[in-house]
CSV table of C-alpha atoms in Angstrom, one decimal:
chain,number,residue,atom,x,y,z
A,1,MET,CA,-14.3,-73.0,24.1
A,2,SER,CA,-14.7,-72.1,20.4
A,3,ASP,CA,-17.8,-70.3,19.1
A,4,LEU,CA,-17.4,-72.1,15.7
A,5,PRO,CA,-20.0,-74.9,14.9
A,6,PRO,CA,-18.8,-78.4,14.5
A,7,SER,CA,-17.4,-79.5,11.2
A,8,GLY,CA,-20.3,-81.8,10.4
A,9,SER,CA,-24.1,-81.2,10.3
A,10,THR,CA,-26.1,-81.8,13.4
A,11,GLU,CA,-29.2,-82.9,11.5
A,12,PRO,CA,-29.8,-86.5,10.4
A,13,VAL,CA,-29.0,-87.2,6.8
A,14,HIS,CA,-32.0,-88.4,4.8
A,15,PRO,CA,-31.7,-91.0,2.2
A,16,ALA,CA,-31.9,-89.8,-1.4
A,17,ASP,CA,-35.5,-89.6,-2.6
A,18,PRO,CA,-35.8,-91.2,-6.1
A,19,ALA,CA,-39.0,-89.1,-6.8
A,20,ARG,CA,-37.2,-85.9,-6.0
A,21,PRO,CA,-36.6,-83.9,-9.2
A,22,ALA,CA,-32.9,-83.3,-10.1
A,23,PRO,CA,-31.7,-79.8,-9.4
A,24,PRO,CA,-31.4,-77.5,-12.3
A,25,PRO,CA,-28.2,-77.1,-14.1
A,26,ALA,CA,-25.6,-74.5,-12.9
A,27,GLY,CA,-26.5,-71.0,-13.9
A,28,PRO,CA,-28.0,-67.8,-12.6
A,29,VAL,CA,-30.9,-68.3,-10.4
A,30,PRO,CA,-33.8,-65.9,-11.0
A,31,GLU,CA,-35.0,-63.9,-8.0
A,32,GLN,CA,-37.9,-65.4,-6.1
A,33,SER,CA,-40.7,-63.2,-5.2
A,34,GLY,CA,-42.5,-63.7,-1.9
A,35,PRO,CA,-41.3,-64.9,1.4
A,36,PRO,CA,-38.9,-67.8,1.7
A,37,GLY,CA,-40.4,-71.2,1.5
A,38,THR,CA,-43.2,-70.1,-1.0
A,39,PRO,CA,-43.6,-72.7,-3.8
A,40,PRO,CA,-42.7,-71.4,-7.2
A,41,THR,CA,-45.3,-70.2,-9.6
A,42,ALA,CA,-45.9,-71.6,-13.0
A,43,GLY,CA,-43.1,-70.9,-15.4
A,44,GLN,CA,-40.5,-70.5,-12.7
A,45,PRO,CA,-37.9,-73.2,-12.0
A,46,ALA,CA,-37.9,-74.9,-8.7
A,47,VAL,CA,-35.6,-73.4,-6.0
A,48,ASP,CA,-33.2,-75.7,-4.2
A,49,PRO,CA,-34.3,-75.9,-0.6
A,50,TRP,CA,-30.7,-76.4,0.4
A,51,ALA,CA,-29.7,-73.0,-1.0
A,52,ASP,CA,-30.4,-71.3,2.3
A,53,ARG,CA,-28.3,-73.7,4.2
A,54,THR,CA,-24.6,-73.3,4.9
A,55,ALA,CA,-22.1,-75.5,3.1
A,56,ALA,CA,-21.6,-77.5,6.2
A,57,ASP,CA,-25.3,-78.4,6.4
A,58,ARG,CA,-25.3,-79.9,2.9
A,59,PRO,CA,-25.0,-83.7,3.0
A,60,ASP,CA,-23.1,-83.8,-0.2
A,61,SER,CA,-20.7,-80.9,0.7
A,62,ASP,CA,-17.0,-81.3,1.6
A,63,PRO,CA,-16.5,-80.2,5.2
A,64,ASP,CA,-13.0,-79.1,4.4
A,65,ALA,CA,-14.0,-76.8,1.5
A,66,PRO,CA,-13.9,-73.1,2.2
A,67,ASN,CA,-17.2,-71.5,3.1
A,68,PRO,CA,-18.0,-68.3,1.3
A,69,ASP,CA,-20.5,-67.3,3.9
A,70,GLY,CA,-17.9,-67.2,6.6
A,71,TYR,CA,-19.5,-69.9,8.8
A,72,GLY,CA,-18.4,-73.3,9.6
A,73,PRO,CA,-15.0,-74.6,10.7
A,74,PRO,CA,-11.8,-73.0,9.6
A,75,PRO,CA,-10.3,-74.6,6.6
A,76,ALA,CA,-7.7,-77.2,7.4
A,77,HIS,CA,-4.2,-76.6,6.2
A,78,PRO,CA,-3.3,-78.9,3.3
A,79,HIS,CA,0.1,-79.7,4.8
A,80,PRO,CA,0.2,-82.7,7.1
A,81,SER,CA,2.6,-81.0,9.5
A,82,GLY,CA,-0.2,-78.6,10.6
A,83,SER,CA,2.0,-75.5,10.3
A,84,ALA,CA,1.6,-72.6,7.9
A,85,THR,CA,3.9,-72.5,4.9
A,86,PRO,CA,6.2,-69.5,5.1
A,87,PRO,CA,6.8,-67.3,2.1
A,88,PRO,CA,9.8,-68.1,-0.1
A,89,GLY,CA,13.0,-67.2,1.7
A,90,TRP,CA,11.5,-67.1,5.2
A,91,PRO,CA,12.5,-69.6,7.9
A,92,ALA,CA,10.0,-72.1,9.2
A,93,PRO,CA,7.3,-70.6,11.5
A,94,GLN,CA,6.9,-71.4,15.2
A,95,GLY,CA,4.0,-71.0,17.4
A,96,ILE,CA,1.2,-71.3,14.7
A,97,PRO,CA,-1.7,-73.6,15.9
A,98,PRO,CA,-2.2,-76.7,13.7
A,99,GLY,CA,-4.6,-76.1,10.9
A,100,TRP,CA,-4.4,-72.3,11.0
A,101,PRO,CA,-2.7,-70.2,8.4
A,102,ALA,CA,-0.4,-67.3,9.3
A,103,PRO,CA,-2.2,-64.1,10.1
A,104,GLN,CA,-2.6,-62.0,7.0
A,105,GLY,CA,-0.6,-58.7,7.0
A,106,SER,CA,1.7,-59.7,10.0
A,107,THR,CA,4.8,-61.7,10.7
A,108,PRO,CA,4.1,-65.0,12.6
A,109,SER,CA,6.0,-65.7,15.8
A,110,GLY,CA,9.4,-67.1,15.1
A,111,TRP,CA,9.6,-65.6,11.6
A,112,SER,CA,11.9,-62.7,10.7
A,113,ALA,CA,10.5,-60.2,8.3
A,114,PRO,CA,12.6,-59.7,5.2
A,115,GLN,CA,14.4,-56.3,4.9
A,116,GLY,CA,12.1,-53.6,3.5
A,117,SER,CA,8.9,-55.5,4.5
A,118,THR,CA,6.0,-54.3,6.6
A,119,PRO,CA,6.7,-54.4,10.4
A,120,SER,CA,5.0,-57.0,12.6
A,121,GLY,CA,1.5,-56.1,13.5
A,122,TRP,CA,1.1,-53.4,10.8
A,123,PRO,CA,-1.0,-53.8,7.7
A,124,ALA,CA,0.5,-53.3,4.3
A,125,PRO,CA,0.6,-49.7,3.2
A,126,ASP,CA,-2.2,-50.2,0.6
A,127,ALA,CA,-4.2,-52.5,2.9
A,128,ALA,CA,-7.6,-51.3,4.2
A,129,PRO,CA,-8.2,-51.1,8.0
A,130,PRO,CA,-10.3,-53.9,9.7
A,131,GLY,CA,-14.0,-53.8,9.4
A,132,GLY,CA,-15.6,-51.0,11.4
A,133,TRP,CA,-12.3,-49.0,11.6
A,134,SER,CA,-11.1,-46.1,9.6
A,135,TRP,CA,-7.8,-44.4,9.4
A,136,PRO,CA,-7.6,-41.2,11.4
A,137,ALA,CA,-7.3,-38.0,9.4
A,138,THR,CA,-4.3,-36.6,11.4
A,139,GLY,CA,-2.6,-39.7,12.6
A,140,PRO,CA,-2.8,-41.5,16.0
A,141,THR,CA,-2.7,-39.5,19.2
A,142,TYR,CA,-1.7,-42.3,21.5
A,143,PRO,CA,0.3,-40.5,24.3
A,144,GLY,CA,4.0,-41.3,24.4
A,145,HIS,CA,4.0,-43.5,21.3
A,146,PRO,CA,4.1,-41.5,18.1
A,147,MET,CA,3.8,-43.0,14.7
A,148,PRO,CA,7.1,-44.0,13.0
A,149,GLY,CA,8.8,-40.9,11.7
A,150,ALA,CA,6.9,-38.5,14.1
A,151,ALA,CA,8.7,-36.4,16.7
A,152,TYR,CA,8.9,-38.1,20.2
A,153,PRO,CA,7.5,-35.8,22.9
A,154,GLY,CA,10.3,-34.1,24.9
A,155,HIS,CA,13.1,-35.2,22.6
A,156,PRO,CA,13.7,-32.9,19.6
A,157,MET,CA,14.4,-34.3,16.2
A,158,PRO,CA,17.9,-33.9,14.8
A,159,GLY,CA,18.3,-30.3,13.7
A,160,ALA,CA,15.9,-28.9,16.3
A,161,ALA,CA,16.8,-26.6,19.1
A,162,TYR,CA,17.7,-28.2,22.5
A,163,PRO,CA,15.0,-27.4,25.0
A,164,GLY,CA,16.1,-24.5,27.2
A,165,HIS,CA,19.4,-24.1,25.6
A,166,PRO,CA,19.0,-23.0,22.0
A,167,VAL,CA,22.1,-23.4,19.9
A,168,PRO,CA,22.3,-21.8,16.4
A,169,GLY,CA,22.1,-24.5,13.8
A,170,GLY,CA,20.5,-27.3,15.7
A,171,TRP,CA,20.5,-29.3,18.9
A,172,TYR,CA,23.5,-29.3,21.2
A,173,PRO,CA,25.4,-32.7,21.0
A,174,GLY,CA,27.2,-32.3,24.3
A,175,PRO,CA,30.5,-30.9,25.6
A,176,ASP,CA,33.1,-30.4,22.9
A,177,PRO,CA,36.4,-31.8,24.1
A,178,GLN,CA,38.2,-29.6,21.6
A,179,ASP,CA,36.5,-26.3,22.7
A,180,PRO,CA,39.4,-23.8,23.2
A,181,LEU,CA,37.7,-22.1,26.2
A,182,VAL,CA,35.2,-24.4,27.9
A,183,THR,CA,36.8,-27.3,29.8
A,184,PRO,CA,34.5,-30.4,29.7
A,185,PRO,CA,33.4,-31.7,33.1
A,186,TYR,CA,35.6,-34.8,32.8
A,187,ALA,CA,38.8,-33.1,31.8
A,188,GLY,CA,40.0,-32.1,35.3
A,189,VAL,CA,42.7,-29.6,36.2
A,190,GLY,CA,44.8,-30.7,33.2
A,191,GLY,CA,42.1,-29.6,30.8
A,192,TRP,CA,41.7,-26.3,32.7
A,193,PHE,CA,45.5,-25.6,32.6
A,194,ALA,CA,45.7,-26.5,28.9
A,195,ARG,CA,42.9,-24.0,28.0
A,196,CYS,CA,44.7,-21.3,30.1
A,197,ALA,CA,47.9,-21.9,28.2
A,198,GLY,CA,46.0,-21.8,24.9
A,199,ALA,CA,44.4,-18.5,25.7
A,200,VAL,CA,47.8,-17.0,26.6
A,201,ARG,CA,49.3,-18.4,23.5
A,202,ARG,CA,46.6,-17.0,21.3
A,203,GLY,CA,46.2,-13.5,22.8
A,204,TRP,CA,49.4,-12.5,24.6
A,205,ARG,CA,50.1,-9.8,21.9
A,206,GLN,CA,46.9,-8.1,23.0
A,207,LEU,CA,46.6,-9.1,26.6
A,208,LEU,CA,50.1,-8.1,27.7
A,209,PRO,CA,49.8,-4.5,26.5
A,210,ILE,CA,46.4,-4.3,28.2
A,211,MET,CA,47.8,-5.6,31.5
A,212,LEU,CA,50.8,-3.2,31.3
A,213,LEU,CA,48.5,-0.2,30.6
A,214,THR,CA,45.6,-0.9,33.0
A,215,GLN,CA,47.4,-2.8,35.8
A,216,GLY,CA,51.1,-2.0,35.5
A,217,VAL,CA,50.7,1.7,35.3
A,218,PRO,CA,48.6,2.0,38.5
A,219,ALA,CA,50.9,-0.3,40.3
A,220,ALA,CA,54.0,1.7,39.3
A,221,VAL,CA,52.3,5.0,40.3
A,222,ILE,CA,51.4,3.6,43.8
A,223,SER,CA,54.9,2.2,44.2
A,224,VAL,CA,56.5,5.6,43.4
A,225,LEU,CA,54.2,7.4,45.8
A,226,SER,CA,55.1,4.9,48.5
A,227,LEU,CA,58.8,5.8,48.1
A,228,PHE,CA,58.0,9.4,49.0
A,229,LEU,CA,55.2,9.0,51.6
A,230,VAL,CA,56.2,5.9,53.6
A,231,PRO,CA,57.5,6.9,57.0
A,232,THR,CA,61.3,6.5,57.2
A,233,ASP,CA,61.8,7.5,60.9
A,234,GLU,CA,63.0,4.6,63.0
A,235,LEU,CA,61.5,3.7,66.3
A,236,ALA,CA,63.2,5.2,69.4
A,237,THR,CA,63.7,3.5,72.7
A,238,GLY,CA,62.4,5.0,75.9
A,239,PRO,CA,64.1,5.2,79.3
A,240,ASP,CA,62.4,2.0,80.4
A,241,GLY,CA,63.5,0.2,77.2
A,242,ALA,CA,60.1,0.3,75.5
A,243,PRO,CA,59.9,1.4,71.9
A,244,VAL,CA,58.7,4.9,71.4
A,245,LEU,CA,57.2,6.2,68.2
A,246,PRO,CA,58.9,9.2,66.6
A,247,ASP,CA,57.1,12.5,66.5
A,248,GLY,CA,54.6,12.7,63.7
A,249,TYR,CA,54.9,9.0,62.8
A,250,LEU,CA,51.2,8.3,63.0
A,251,GLY,CA,50.3,11.3,60.9
A,252,GLN,CA,52.8,10.2,58.2
A,253,LEU,CA,51.4,6.6,58.4
A,254,PHE,CA,47.8,7.7,57.9
A,255,ALA,CA,48.8,10.1,55.1
A,256,PHE,CA,50.6,7.2,53.3
A,257,TYR,CA,47.6,4.8,53.5
A,258,GLY,CA,45.2,7.6,52.6
A,259,VAL,CA,47.1,8.5,49.5
A,260,VAL,CA,47.4,4.8,48.5
A,261,LEU,CA,43.7,4.3,49.0
A,262,PHE,CA,42.8,7.4,47.0
A,263,ALA,CA,45.1,6.3,44.2
A,264,ALA,CA,43.5,2.9,44.2
A,265,LEU,CA,40.0,4.5,43.9
A,266,VAL,CA,41.2,6.8,41.1
A,267,PHE,CA,42.9,4.0,39.2
A,268,GLY,CA,40.0,1.6,39.8
A,269,PRO,CA,38.0,2.4,36.7
A,270,LEU,CA,41.2,2.0,34.6
A,271,GLN,CA,41.9,-1.4,36.1
A,272,ALA,CA,38.2,-2.4,35.4
A,273,VAL,CA,38.8,-1.4,31.8
A,274,GLY,CA,41.7,-3.9,31.7
A,275,TRP,CA,39.7,-6.7,33.2
A,276,GLY,CA,36.8,-6.2,30.8
A,277,ALA,CA,39.1,-5.8,27.8
A,278,GLY,CA,41.1,-8.9,28.6
A,279,THR,CA,38.0,-11.0,29.1
A,280,TRP,CA,36.7,-9.8,25.7
A,281,VAL,CA,39.9,-10.8,24.0
A,282,VAL,CA,40.0,-14.2,25.6
A,283,ALA,CA,36.4,-15.1,24.7
A,284,ARG,CA,36.4,-13.8,21.2
A,285,GLN,CA,39.7,-15.4,20.2
A,286,ALA,CA,38.5,-18.7,21.5
A,287,ALA,CA,35.3,-18.3,19.3
A,288,GLY,CA,37.5,-17.5,16.3
A,289,GLU,CA,36.4,-13.9,16.0
A,290,PRO,CA,38.6,-10.9,15.5
A,291,ALA,CA,39.8,-9.2,18.8
A,292,GLY,CA,41.8,-6.1,18.2
A,293,LEU,CA,43.4,-4.0,20.9
A,294,GLY,CA,41.1,-0.9,20.2
A,295,GLY,CA,37.9,-2.9,20.2
A,296,ALA,CA,38.9,-4.6,23.5
A,297,LEU,CA,39.6,-1.2,25.2
A,298,ARG,CA,36.3,0.2,23.9
A,299,TYR,CA,34.4,-2.8,25.3
A,300,GLY,CA,36.2,-2.5,28.6
A,301,ALA,CA,35.3,1.2,28.9
A,302,ARG,CA,31.6,0.3,28.4
A,303,ARG,CA,31.7,-2.2,31.3
A,304,ALA,CA,34.2,-0.3,33.5
A,305,LEU,CA,31.9,1.6,35.9
A,306,GLY,CA,29.7,-1.4,36.8
A,307,LEU,CA,32.7,-3.7,37.3
A,308,TRP,CA,34.5,-1.0,39.4
A,309,GLY,CA,31.4,-0.7,41.6
A,310,TRP,CA,31.3,-4.4,42.3
A,311,THR,CA,35.0,-4.4,42.9
A,312,ILE,CA,34.6,-1.9,45.7
A,313,VAL,CA,31.9,-4.0,47.3
A,314,VAL,CA,34.0,-7.1,47.1
A,315,SER,CA,37.0,-5.2,48.6
A,316,LEU,CA,35.0,-4.1,51.5
A,317,LEU,CA,33.7,-7.6,52.2
A,318,ILE,CA,37.3,-9.0,52.2
A,319,THR,CA,38.5,-6.1,54.4
A,320,VAL,CA,35.8,-6.8,57.0
A,321,GLY,CA,36.6,-10.5,57.0
A,322,ALA,CA,40.3,-9.7,57.4
A,323,CYS,CA,39.6,-7.4,60.3
A,324,LEU,CA,37.6,-10.1,62.1
A,325,CYS,CA,40.4,-12.6,61.5
A,326,LEU,CA,42.7,-13.3,58.6
A,327,LEU,CA,41.1,-16.6,57.6
A,328,PRO,CA,37.5,-15.2,57.1
A,329,GLY,CA,39.0,-12.6,54.8
A,330,ILE,CA,40.8,-15.2,52.8
A,331,TYR,CA,37.7,-17.4,52.7
A,332,VAL,CA,35.6,-14.5,51.4
A,333,GLY,CA,38.2,-13.6,48.8
A,334,PHE,CA,38.2,-17.2,47.4
A,335,ALA,CA,34.3,-17.5,47.5
A,336,VAL,CA,33.7,-14.3,45.5
A,337,ALA,CA,36.8,-14.6,43.2
A,338,LEU,CA,34.6,-15.3,40.1
A,339,PHE,CA,32.5,-12.1,40.5
A,340,GLY,CA,34.2,-10.3,37.6
A,341,PRO,CA,33.5,-13.0,34.9
A,342,VAL,CA,30.0,-13.4,36.3
A,343,TYR,CA,29.3,-9.7,35.9
A,344,LEU,CA,30.7,-9.5,32.4
A,345,PHE,CA,29.0,-12.5,31.0
A,346,GLU,CA,25.7,-12.4,33.0
A,347,ARG,CA,25.5,-8.9,34.3
A,348,GLN,CA,23.4,-9.7,37.4
A,349,ASP,CA,24.1,-10.8,41.0
A,350,PRO,CA,27.8,-11.4,40.6
A,351,ILE,CA,28.6,-11.9,44.3
A,352,GLY,CA,25.7,-14.3,44.9
A,353,ARG,CA,26.4,-16.3,41.7
A,354,SER,CA,30.1,-16.5,42.5
A,355,TRP,CA,29.3,-17.6,46.1
A,356,ARG,CA,27.0,-20.4,44.8
A,357,MET,CA,29.4,-21.6,42.2
A,358,PHE,CA,32.1,-21.8,44.9
A,359,HIS,CA,30.0,-23.9,47.3
A,360,THR,CA,28.3,-26.0,44.7
A,361,ARG,CA,31.7,-27.4,43.4
A,362,PHE,CA,33.8,-26.5,46.4
A,363,GLY,CA,36.9,-28.5,45.7
A,364,MET,CA,37.1,-27.7,42.0
A,365,VAL,CA,36.6,-23.9,42.3
A,366,LEU,CA,38.9,-23.8,45.4
A,367,GLY,CA,41.7,-25.6,43.4
A,368,ARG,CA,41.4,-23.3,40.4
A,369,VAL,CA,41.3,-20.1,42.5
A,370,ALA,CA,44.2,-21.4,44.6
A,371,LEU,CA,46.4,-21.8,41.5
A,372,VAL,CA,45.5,-18.2,40.5
A,373,ALA,CA,46.4,-17.1,44.0
A,374,CYS,CA,49.8,-18.8,43.6
A,375,ALA,CA,50.5,-16.6,40.6
A,376,LEU,CA,49.6,-13.5,42.6
A,377,LEU,CA,51.7,-14.7,45.5
A,378,ALA,CA,54.6,-15.1,43.2
A,379,ALA,CA,54.1,-11.5,42.0
A,380,SER,CA,54.0,-10.3,45.6
A,381,VAL,CA,57.2,-12.1,46.4
A,382,LEU,CA,58.8,-10.5,43.4
A,383,ASP,CA,57.7,-7.1,44.6
A,384,VAL,CA,59.3,-7.8,48.0
A,385,VAL,CA,62.5,-8.8,46.3
A,386,VAL,CA,62.6,-5.7,44.2
A,387,GLY,CA,62.0,-3.6,47.4
A,388,ALA,CA,64.8,-5.3,49.2
A,389,VAL,CA,67.2,-4.7,46.3
A,390,SER,CA,66.1,-1.0,46.2
A,391,GLY,CA,66.7,-0.6,50.0
A,392,ALA,CA,70.1,-2.3,49.8
A,393,ALA,CA,71.2,-0.2,46.9
A,394,PHE,CA,69.7,3.2,47.8
A,395,GLY,CA,69.2,3.1,51.5
A,396,ALA,CA,66.2,3.4,53.8
A,397,ASP,CA,65.4,6.9,52.5
A,398,PRO,CA,66.1,6.9,48.7
A,399,THR,CA,64.4,10.3,48.2
A,400,SER,CA,67.1,12.1,50.2
A,401,ALA,CA,69.3,12.5,47.1
A,402,PRO,CA,68.4,12.9,43.4
A,403,GLY,CA,70.6,10.1,42.2
A,404,THR,CA,69.2,7.5,44.7
A,405,ALA,CA,65.6,8.8,44.0
A,406,VAL,CA,66.0,8.2,40.2
A,407,GLY,CA,67.3,4.7,40.9
A,408,ALA,CA,64.6,3.8,43.3
A,409,VAL,CA,61.9,5.1,41.0
A,410,THR,CA,63.4,3.0,38.1
A,411,LEU,CA,63.3,-0.2,40.2
A,412,ALA,CA,59.7,0.5,41.3
A,413,VAL,CA,58.6,0.8,37.6
A,414,VAL,CA,60.5,-2.4,36.7
A,415,GLY,CA,58.9,-4.3,39.5
A,416,ALA,CA,55.4,-3.2,38.4
A,417,ALA,CA,56.2,-4.3,34.9
A,418,LEU,CA,57.4,-7.7,36.0
A,419,ALA,CA,54.1,-8.2,37.9
A,420,ALA,CA,52.1,-7.8,34.6
A,421,PRO,CA,52.4,-11.6,33.8
A,422,ALA,CA,50.9,-12.4,37.1
A,423,TYR,CA,47.9,-10.1,36.4
A,424,LEU,CA,47.6,-11.9,33.0
A,425,ALA,CA,47.5,-15.3,34.7
A,426,GLN,CA,44.9,-14.1,37.1
A,427,LEU,CA,42.6,-12.8,34.3
A,428,VAL,CA,42.9,-16.0,32.1
A,429,GLY,CA,42.7,-18.4,35.0
A,430,LEU,CA,39.5,-16.9,36.4
A,431,VAL,CA,37.8,-16.6,33.0
A,432,VAL,CA,38.6,-20.3,32.1
A,433,ALA,CA,37.4,-21.4,35.6
A,434,TYR,CA,34.1,-19.6,35.1
A,435,ALA,CA,33.6,-21.2,31.7
A,436,GLU,CA,34.3,-24.6,33.3
A,437,GLN,CA,31.6,-24.0,35.9
A,438,ARG,CA,29.1,-23.0,33.2
A,439,ALA,CA,29.8,-26.3,31.5
A,440,HIS,CA,28.8,-28.2,34.6
A,441,GLU,CA,25.5,-26.3,34.7
A,442,GLY,CA,24.5,-26.8,31.1
A,443,PRO,CA,25.5,-26.8,27.4
A,444,VAL,CA,27.8,-23.9,26.6
A,445,ASN,CA,30.7,-23.3,24.3
A,446,ALA,CA,33.1,-20.5,23.4
A,447,ALA,CA,30.8,-19.0,20.7
A,448,ARG,CA,28.0,-18.7,23.2
A,449,LEU,CA,30.2,-17.1,25.8
A,450,ALA,CA,31.5,-14.6,23.3
A,451,ALA,CA,28.0,-13.7,22.3
A,452,GLU,CA,27.0,-13.2,25.9
A,453,LEU,CA,29.6,-10.5,26.4
A,454,GLY,CA,27.6,-8.2,24.1
């Protein structure tokens, strides 16, 4: 039900009194002293008793005329259709009750506001708020719904830093499909292989000398030592037909493995320098920064001792696994294969982080590490072929004569040099695989990885 009074007066209409004096002409009415209803004093004009009534109560008033006092029925719309007239250029309104105008300062239902106008439900910029309301001094604080143009909670405006992952210059727009080092999560093994090939193409002039110096030289020295220390005596046959070890065979065997292990420990820091220097070259070249050979070796020297220490721990874990059974050793080797990049980029918990990366995305990491292992397997097969050629050319004991010794040493050095590309593939493949895993964890790019190296 409506709270508005009826359009007509509820009091009976009295007939006109001929003795009633005519009302004074239009003009300003002087103020009346005293309470309402007091008869006028001498010299004052008579006050119209209908002046205190509303326009609807006047018998001679038009019920459809607008009432300045705000009472009475709403003014009827002059159009016979009963719908409000839209502004010029607007379509016909819908949903407006008959006899009611369109709400002031808003767009009626069914109308489409012209471009550049005030949104629906909002007053004009220069309009005053409704009665009893005032504009807040600092804007509305309605949770979750900011004013137009204000920052939405939890979502930074363009140009702001991404929460938890600050990127210089603004918010991070997502994985860059053209990043030369970081493989996007959707690129697959093809994207990983393409970035490995790009890293080799950009940096082979620096990476190949680093691998020859830090990986090839230790391998060549160990190969040459093996020529002189490996036992050459053949197994003898006992009276019962069982094989019998030659005299001093076990001593020679333990001496050989002891020297090889000692050489590996001595050359371990040099090899760590190579892994650190190569990683530095790959990351900086991908970020478009200069990466000279001298700067790479200096960086590798700073990280060598820490990386060498973790390499010893990983080697012991793999050895223990291999002693229990061959498969556990291989499994541990695959699971901690990313410990080197983890240490160089993050410098904390390399074995644990590598283990978690491997098991979080098992198939992906296993596939990348398996491809790297194939390159190392190819280098091992090449080393076996070179050893077979040396044995066929110089005999089982090449050190027995100076000529054969020189030939055997030359082949050993050549075989170590031919293995350098396999070490290069191992370095690049593991670094790119690590960058791909970081892309699955959060926003990252080549510039950020290069900065993390320090």
